[in-house]
PDB file of C-alpha atoms in Angstrom:
ATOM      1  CA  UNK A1250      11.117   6.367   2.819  1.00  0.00           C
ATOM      2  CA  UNK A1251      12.214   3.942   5.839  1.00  0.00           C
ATOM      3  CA  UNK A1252      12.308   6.899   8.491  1.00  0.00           C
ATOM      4  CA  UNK A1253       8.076   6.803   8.339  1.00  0.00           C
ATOM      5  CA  UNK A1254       8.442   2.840   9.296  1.00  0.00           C
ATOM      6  CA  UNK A1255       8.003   2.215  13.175  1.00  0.00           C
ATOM      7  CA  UNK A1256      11.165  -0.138  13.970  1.00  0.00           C
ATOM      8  CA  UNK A1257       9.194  -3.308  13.828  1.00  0.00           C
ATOM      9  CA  UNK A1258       7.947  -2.479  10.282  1.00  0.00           C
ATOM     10  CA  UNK A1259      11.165  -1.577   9.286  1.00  0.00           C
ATOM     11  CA  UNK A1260      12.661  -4.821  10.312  1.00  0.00           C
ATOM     12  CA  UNK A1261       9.389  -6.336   9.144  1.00  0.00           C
ATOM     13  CA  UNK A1262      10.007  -4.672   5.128  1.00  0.00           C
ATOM     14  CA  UNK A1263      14.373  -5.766   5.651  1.00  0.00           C
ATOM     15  CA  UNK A1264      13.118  -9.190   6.347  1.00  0.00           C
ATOM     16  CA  UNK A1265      11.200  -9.481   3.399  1.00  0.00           C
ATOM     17  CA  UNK A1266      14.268  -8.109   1.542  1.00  0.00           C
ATOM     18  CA  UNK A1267      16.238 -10.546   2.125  1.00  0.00           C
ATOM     19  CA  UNK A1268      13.679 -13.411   1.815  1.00  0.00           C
ATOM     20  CA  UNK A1269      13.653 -12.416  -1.143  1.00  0.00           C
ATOM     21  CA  UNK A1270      17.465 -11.720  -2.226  1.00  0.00           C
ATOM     22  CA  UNK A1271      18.337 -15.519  -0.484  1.00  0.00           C
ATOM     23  CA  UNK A1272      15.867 -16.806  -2.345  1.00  0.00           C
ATOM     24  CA  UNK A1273      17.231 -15.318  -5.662  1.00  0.00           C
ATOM     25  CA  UNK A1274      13.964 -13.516  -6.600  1.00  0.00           C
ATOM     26  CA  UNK A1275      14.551 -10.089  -9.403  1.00  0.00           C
ATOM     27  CA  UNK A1276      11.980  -8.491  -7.083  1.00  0.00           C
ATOM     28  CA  UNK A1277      10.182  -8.400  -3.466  1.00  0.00           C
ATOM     29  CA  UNK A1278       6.895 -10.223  -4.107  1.00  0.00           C
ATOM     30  CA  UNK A1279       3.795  -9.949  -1.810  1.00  0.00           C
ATOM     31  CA  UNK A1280       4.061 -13.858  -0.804  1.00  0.00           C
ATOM     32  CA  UNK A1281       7.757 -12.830   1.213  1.00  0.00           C
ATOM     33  CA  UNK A1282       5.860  -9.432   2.218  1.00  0.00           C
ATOM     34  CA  UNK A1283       3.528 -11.686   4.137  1.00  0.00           C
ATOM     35  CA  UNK A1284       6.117 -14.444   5.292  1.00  0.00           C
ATOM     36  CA  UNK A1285       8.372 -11.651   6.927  1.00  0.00           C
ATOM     37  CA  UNK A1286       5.088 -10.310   8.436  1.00  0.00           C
ATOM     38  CA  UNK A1287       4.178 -13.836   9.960  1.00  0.00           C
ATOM     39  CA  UNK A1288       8.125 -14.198  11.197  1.00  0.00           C
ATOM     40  CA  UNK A1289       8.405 -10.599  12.604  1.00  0.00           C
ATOM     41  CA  UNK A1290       4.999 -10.144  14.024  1.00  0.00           C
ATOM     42  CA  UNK A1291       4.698  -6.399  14.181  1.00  0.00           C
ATOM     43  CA  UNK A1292       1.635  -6.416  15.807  1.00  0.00           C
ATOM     44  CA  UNK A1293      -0.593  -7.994  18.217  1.00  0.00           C
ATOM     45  CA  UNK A1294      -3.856  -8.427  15.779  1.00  0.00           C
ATOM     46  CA  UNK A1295      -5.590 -12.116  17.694  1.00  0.00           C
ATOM     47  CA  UNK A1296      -6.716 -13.024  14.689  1.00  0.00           C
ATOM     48  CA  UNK A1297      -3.760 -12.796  12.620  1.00  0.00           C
ATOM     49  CA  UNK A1298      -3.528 -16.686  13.201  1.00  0.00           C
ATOM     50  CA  UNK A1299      -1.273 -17.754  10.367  1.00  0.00           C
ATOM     51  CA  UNK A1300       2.356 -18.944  11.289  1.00  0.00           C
ATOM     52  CA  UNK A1301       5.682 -18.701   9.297  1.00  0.00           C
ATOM     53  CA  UNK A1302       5.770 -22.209   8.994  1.00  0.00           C
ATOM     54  CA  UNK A1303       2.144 -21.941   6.931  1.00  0.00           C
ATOM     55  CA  UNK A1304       3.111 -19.005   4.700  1.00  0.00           C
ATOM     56  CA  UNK A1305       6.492 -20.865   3.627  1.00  0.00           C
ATOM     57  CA  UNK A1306       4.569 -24.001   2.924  1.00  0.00           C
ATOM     58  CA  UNK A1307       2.700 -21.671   0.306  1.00  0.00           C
ATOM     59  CA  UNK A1308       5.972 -19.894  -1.005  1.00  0.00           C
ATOM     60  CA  UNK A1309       8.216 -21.315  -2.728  1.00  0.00           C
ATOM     61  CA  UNK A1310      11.642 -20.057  -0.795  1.00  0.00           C
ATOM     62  CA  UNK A1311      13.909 -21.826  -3.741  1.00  0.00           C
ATOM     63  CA  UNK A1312      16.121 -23.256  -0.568  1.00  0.00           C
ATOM     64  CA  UNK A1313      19.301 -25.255  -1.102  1.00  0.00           C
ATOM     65  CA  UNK A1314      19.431 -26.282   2.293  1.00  0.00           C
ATOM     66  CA  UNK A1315      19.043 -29.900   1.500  1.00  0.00           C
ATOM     67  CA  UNK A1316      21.561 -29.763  -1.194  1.00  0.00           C
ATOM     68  CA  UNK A1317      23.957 -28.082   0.359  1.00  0.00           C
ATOM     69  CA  UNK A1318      23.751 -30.175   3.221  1.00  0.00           C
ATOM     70  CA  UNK A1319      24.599 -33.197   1.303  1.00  0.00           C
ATOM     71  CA  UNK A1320      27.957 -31.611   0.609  1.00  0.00           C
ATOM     72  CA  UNK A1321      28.456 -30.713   4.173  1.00  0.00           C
ATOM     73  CA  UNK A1322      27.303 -27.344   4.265  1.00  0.00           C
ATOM     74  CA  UNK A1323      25.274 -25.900   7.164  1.00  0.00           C
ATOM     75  CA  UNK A1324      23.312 -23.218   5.257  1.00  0.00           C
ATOM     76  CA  UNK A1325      22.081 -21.560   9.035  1.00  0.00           C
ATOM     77  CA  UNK A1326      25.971 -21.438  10.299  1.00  0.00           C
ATOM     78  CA  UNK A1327      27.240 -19.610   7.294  1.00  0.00           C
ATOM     79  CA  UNK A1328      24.340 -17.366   7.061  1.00  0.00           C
ATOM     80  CA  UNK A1329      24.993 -16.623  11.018  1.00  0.00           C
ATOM     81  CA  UNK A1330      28.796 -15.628  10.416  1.00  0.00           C
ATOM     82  CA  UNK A1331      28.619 -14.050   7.530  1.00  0.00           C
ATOM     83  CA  UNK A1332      25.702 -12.102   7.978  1.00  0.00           C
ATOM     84  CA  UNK A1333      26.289  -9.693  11.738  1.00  0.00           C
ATOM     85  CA  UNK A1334      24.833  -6.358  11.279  1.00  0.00           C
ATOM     86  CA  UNK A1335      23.531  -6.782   8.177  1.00  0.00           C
ATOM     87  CA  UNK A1336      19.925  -6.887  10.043  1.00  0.00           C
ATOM     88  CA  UNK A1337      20.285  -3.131  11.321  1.00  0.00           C
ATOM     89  CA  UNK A1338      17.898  -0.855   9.847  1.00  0.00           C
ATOM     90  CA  UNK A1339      20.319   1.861   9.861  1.00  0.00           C
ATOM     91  CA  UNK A1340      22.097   0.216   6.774  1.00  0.00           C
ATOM     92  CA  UNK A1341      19.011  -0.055   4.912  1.00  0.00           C
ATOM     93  CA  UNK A1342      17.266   2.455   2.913  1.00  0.00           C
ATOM     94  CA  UNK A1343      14.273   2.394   0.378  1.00  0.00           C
ATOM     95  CA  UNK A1344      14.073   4.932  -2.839  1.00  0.00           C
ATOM     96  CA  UNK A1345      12.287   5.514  -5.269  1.00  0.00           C
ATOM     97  CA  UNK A1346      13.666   6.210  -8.973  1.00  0.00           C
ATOM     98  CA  UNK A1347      13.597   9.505 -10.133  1.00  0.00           C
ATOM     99  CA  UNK A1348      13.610   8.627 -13.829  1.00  0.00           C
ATOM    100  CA  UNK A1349      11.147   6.229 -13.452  1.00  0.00           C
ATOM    101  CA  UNK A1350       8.617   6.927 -10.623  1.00  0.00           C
ATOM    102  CA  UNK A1351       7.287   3.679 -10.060  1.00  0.00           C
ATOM    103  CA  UNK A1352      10.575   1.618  -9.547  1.00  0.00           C
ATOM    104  CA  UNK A1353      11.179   1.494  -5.933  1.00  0.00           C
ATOM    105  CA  UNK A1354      14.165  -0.577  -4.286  1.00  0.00           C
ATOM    106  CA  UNK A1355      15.215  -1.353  -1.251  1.00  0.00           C
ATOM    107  CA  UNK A1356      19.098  -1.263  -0.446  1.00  0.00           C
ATOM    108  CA  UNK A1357      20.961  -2.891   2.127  1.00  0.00           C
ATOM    109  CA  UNK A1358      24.260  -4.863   2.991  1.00  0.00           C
ATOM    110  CA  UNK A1359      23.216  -8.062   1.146  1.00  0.00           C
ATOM    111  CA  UNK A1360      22.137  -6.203  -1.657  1.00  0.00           C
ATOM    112  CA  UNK A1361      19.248  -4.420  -3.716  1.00  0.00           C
ATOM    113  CA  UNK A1362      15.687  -5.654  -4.287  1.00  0.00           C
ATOM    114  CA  UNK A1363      12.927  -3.789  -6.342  1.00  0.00           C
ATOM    115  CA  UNK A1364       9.637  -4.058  -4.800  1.00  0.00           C
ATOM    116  CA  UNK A1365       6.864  -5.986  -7.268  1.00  0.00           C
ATOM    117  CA  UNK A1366       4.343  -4.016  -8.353  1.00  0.00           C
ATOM    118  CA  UNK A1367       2.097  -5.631  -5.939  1.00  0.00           C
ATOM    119  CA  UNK A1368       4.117  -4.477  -2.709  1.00  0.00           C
ATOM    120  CA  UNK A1369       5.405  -1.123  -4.291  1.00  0.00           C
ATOM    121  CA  UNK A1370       1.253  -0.464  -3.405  1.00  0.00           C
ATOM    122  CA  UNK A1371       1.018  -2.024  -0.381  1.00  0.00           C
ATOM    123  CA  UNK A1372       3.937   0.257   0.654  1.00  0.00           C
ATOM    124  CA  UNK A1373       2.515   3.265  -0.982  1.00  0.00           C
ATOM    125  CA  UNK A1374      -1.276   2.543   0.712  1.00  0.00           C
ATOM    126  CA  UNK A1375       0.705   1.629   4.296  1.00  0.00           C
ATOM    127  CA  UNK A1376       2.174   5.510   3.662  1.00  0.00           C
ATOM    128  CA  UNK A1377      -1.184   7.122   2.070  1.00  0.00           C
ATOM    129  CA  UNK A1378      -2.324   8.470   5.743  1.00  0.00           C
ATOM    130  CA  UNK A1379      -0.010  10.486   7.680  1.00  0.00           C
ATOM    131  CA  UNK A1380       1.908   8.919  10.633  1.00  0.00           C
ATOM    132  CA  UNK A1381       3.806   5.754  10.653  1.00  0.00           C
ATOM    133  CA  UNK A1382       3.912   3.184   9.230  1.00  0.00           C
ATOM    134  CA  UNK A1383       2.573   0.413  11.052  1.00  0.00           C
ATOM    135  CA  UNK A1384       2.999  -3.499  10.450  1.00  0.00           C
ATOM    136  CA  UNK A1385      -0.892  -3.088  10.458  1.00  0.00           C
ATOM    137  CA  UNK A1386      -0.590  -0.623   7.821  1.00  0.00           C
ATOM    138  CA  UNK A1387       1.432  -2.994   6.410  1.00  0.00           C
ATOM    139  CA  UNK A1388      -0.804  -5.919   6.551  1.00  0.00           C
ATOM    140  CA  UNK A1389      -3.414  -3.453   5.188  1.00  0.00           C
ATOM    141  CA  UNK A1390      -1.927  -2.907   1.955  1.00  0.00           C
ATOM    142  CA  UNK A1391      -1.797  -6.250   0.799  1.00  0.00           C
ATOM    143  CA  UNK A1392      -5.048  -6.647   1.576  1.00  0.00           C
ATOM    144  CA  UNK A1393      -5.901  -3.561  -0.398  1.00  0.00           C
ATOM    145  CA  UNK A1394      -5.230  -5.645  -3.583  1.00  0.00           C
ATOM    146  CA  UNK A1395      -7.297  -8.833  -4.039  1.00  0.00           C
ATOM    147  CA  UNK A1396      -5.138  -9.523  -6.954  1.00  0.00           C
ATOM    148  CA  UNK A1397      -1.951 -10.353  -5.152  1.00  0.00           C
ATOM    149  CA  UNK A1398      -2.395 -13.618  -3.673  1.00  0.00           C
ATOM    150  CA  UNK A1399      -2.196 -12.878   0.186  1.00  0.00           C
ATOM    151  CA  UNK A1400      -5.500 -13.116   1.094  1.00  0.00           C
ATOM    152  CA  UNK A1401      -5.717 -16.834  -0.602  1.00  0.00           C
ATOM    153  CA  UNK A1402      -2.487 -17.842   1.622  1.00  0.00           C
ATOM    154  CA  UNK A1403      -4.173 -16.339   4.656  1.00  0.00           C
ATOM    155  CA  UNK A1404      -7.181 -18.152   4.155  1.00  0.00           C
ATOM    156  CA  UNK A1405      -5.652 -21.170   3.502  1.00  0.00           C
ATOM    157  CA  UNK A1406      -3.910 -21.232   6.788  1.00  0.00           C
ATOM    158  CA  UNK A1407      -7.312 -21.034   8.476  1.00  0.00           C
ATOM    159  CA  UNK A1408      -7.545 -17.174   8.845  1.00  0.00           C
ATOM    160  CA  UNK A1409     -10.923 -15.453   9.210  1.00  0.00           C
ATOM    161  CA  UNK A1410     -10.241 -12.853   6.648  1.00  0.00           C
ATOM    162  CA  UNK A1411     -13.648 -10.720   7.476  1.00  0.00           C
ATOM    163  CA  UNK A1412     -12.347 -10.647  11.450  1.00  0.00           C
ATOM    164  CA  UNK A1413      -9.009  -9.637  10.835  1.00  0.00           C
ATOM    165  CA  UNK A1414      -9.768  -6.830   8.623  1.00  0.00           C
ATOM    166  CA  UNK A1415     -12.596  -6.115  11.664  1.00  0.00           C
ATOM    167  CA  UNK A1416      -9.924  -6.402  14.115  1.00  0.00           C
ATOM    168  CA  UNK A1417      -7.211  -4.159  12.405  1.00  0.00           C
ATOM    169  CA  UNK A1418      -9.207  -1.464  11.626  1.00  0.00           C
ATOM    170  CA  UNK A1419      -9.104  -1.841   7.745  1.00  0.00           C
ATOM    171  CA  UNK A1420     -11.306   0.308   5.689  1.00  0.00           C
ATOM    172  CA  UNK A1421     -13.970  -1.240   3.778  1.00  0.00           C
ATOM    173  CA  UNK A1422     -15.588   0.295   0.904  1.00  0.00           C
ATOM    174  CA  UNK A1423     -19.020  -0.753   1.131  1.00  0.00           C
ATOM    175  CA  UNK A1424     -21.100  -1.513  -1.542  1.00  0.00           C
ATOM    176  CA  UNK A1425     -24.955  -1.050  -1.924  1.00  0.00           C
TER     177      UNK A1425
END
């Protein structure tokens, strides 16, 4: 499923992967989804205004930083040497279950991940249209779904939610 990704949405989706695994999460939610997409930035949408540092003031990462620190441990040194390579997209892959359809993981060095519900369709909505897949497309399916909590964390880190979806192209059902 990767090889539709672009290599910025790739990188964008392995981010949020490991978000998620670090922070010791059963599955990828849409909250990490949007962090990675904040950190990686794999597009160039103006009015995607929102920061990493706003998103992970909204998500609750579950870091031990602070008590790891008080036993000596740099959490960022260990993480640098003991995790070369494990970034390359070539050692990550993304299924989906054959027994049961809608269980879809991603794989990599650090581990697996099932994707939540909520970004199993933002995946499968990024994928709907032929092509790539775009960190627009991305960003587009978690908008799709009102229900997942994005667009709340967006907007309260002072995005115009009306002129991003203008700006990235999003289709709007309209209603009479």
């Amino acid at each position: 499923m990767l090889a539709r990704f672009t290599d910025p949405a790739r990188r964008t989706l392995i981010r949020a992967g490991t978000l998620a695994l670090d922070a010791g999460r059963p599955a990828l939610t849409p909250e990490l989804l949007l962090l990675a997409l904040a950190e990686v930035r794999p597009f160039s949408l103006e009015r995607f205004t929102v920061t990493a540092e706003d998103v992970r003031g909204q998500v609750d990462l579950g870091d031990a930083r602070e008590l790891l620190a008080t036993l000596g441990i740099d959490l960022d040194a260990v993480h640098r040497r003991t995790r070369e390579g494990t970034s390359d997209p070539a050692r990550w892959r993304l299924t989906r279950s054959r027994i049961k359809p809608l269980r879809v993981t991603l794989y990599g060095p650090l581990g697996a991940v099932p994707l939540a519900m909520h970004v199993r369709k933002a995946v499968e909505v990024a994928m709907w249209r032929p092509g790539a897949v775009t960190g627009e497309r991305l960003l587009w399916g978690l908008l799709a779904d009102c229900s997942n909590g994005v667009g709340r964390i967006l907007r309260d880190g002072g995005v115009d939610l009306r002129a991003l979806v203008e700006e990235a192209g999003i289709p709007v059902a309209r209603t009479a």
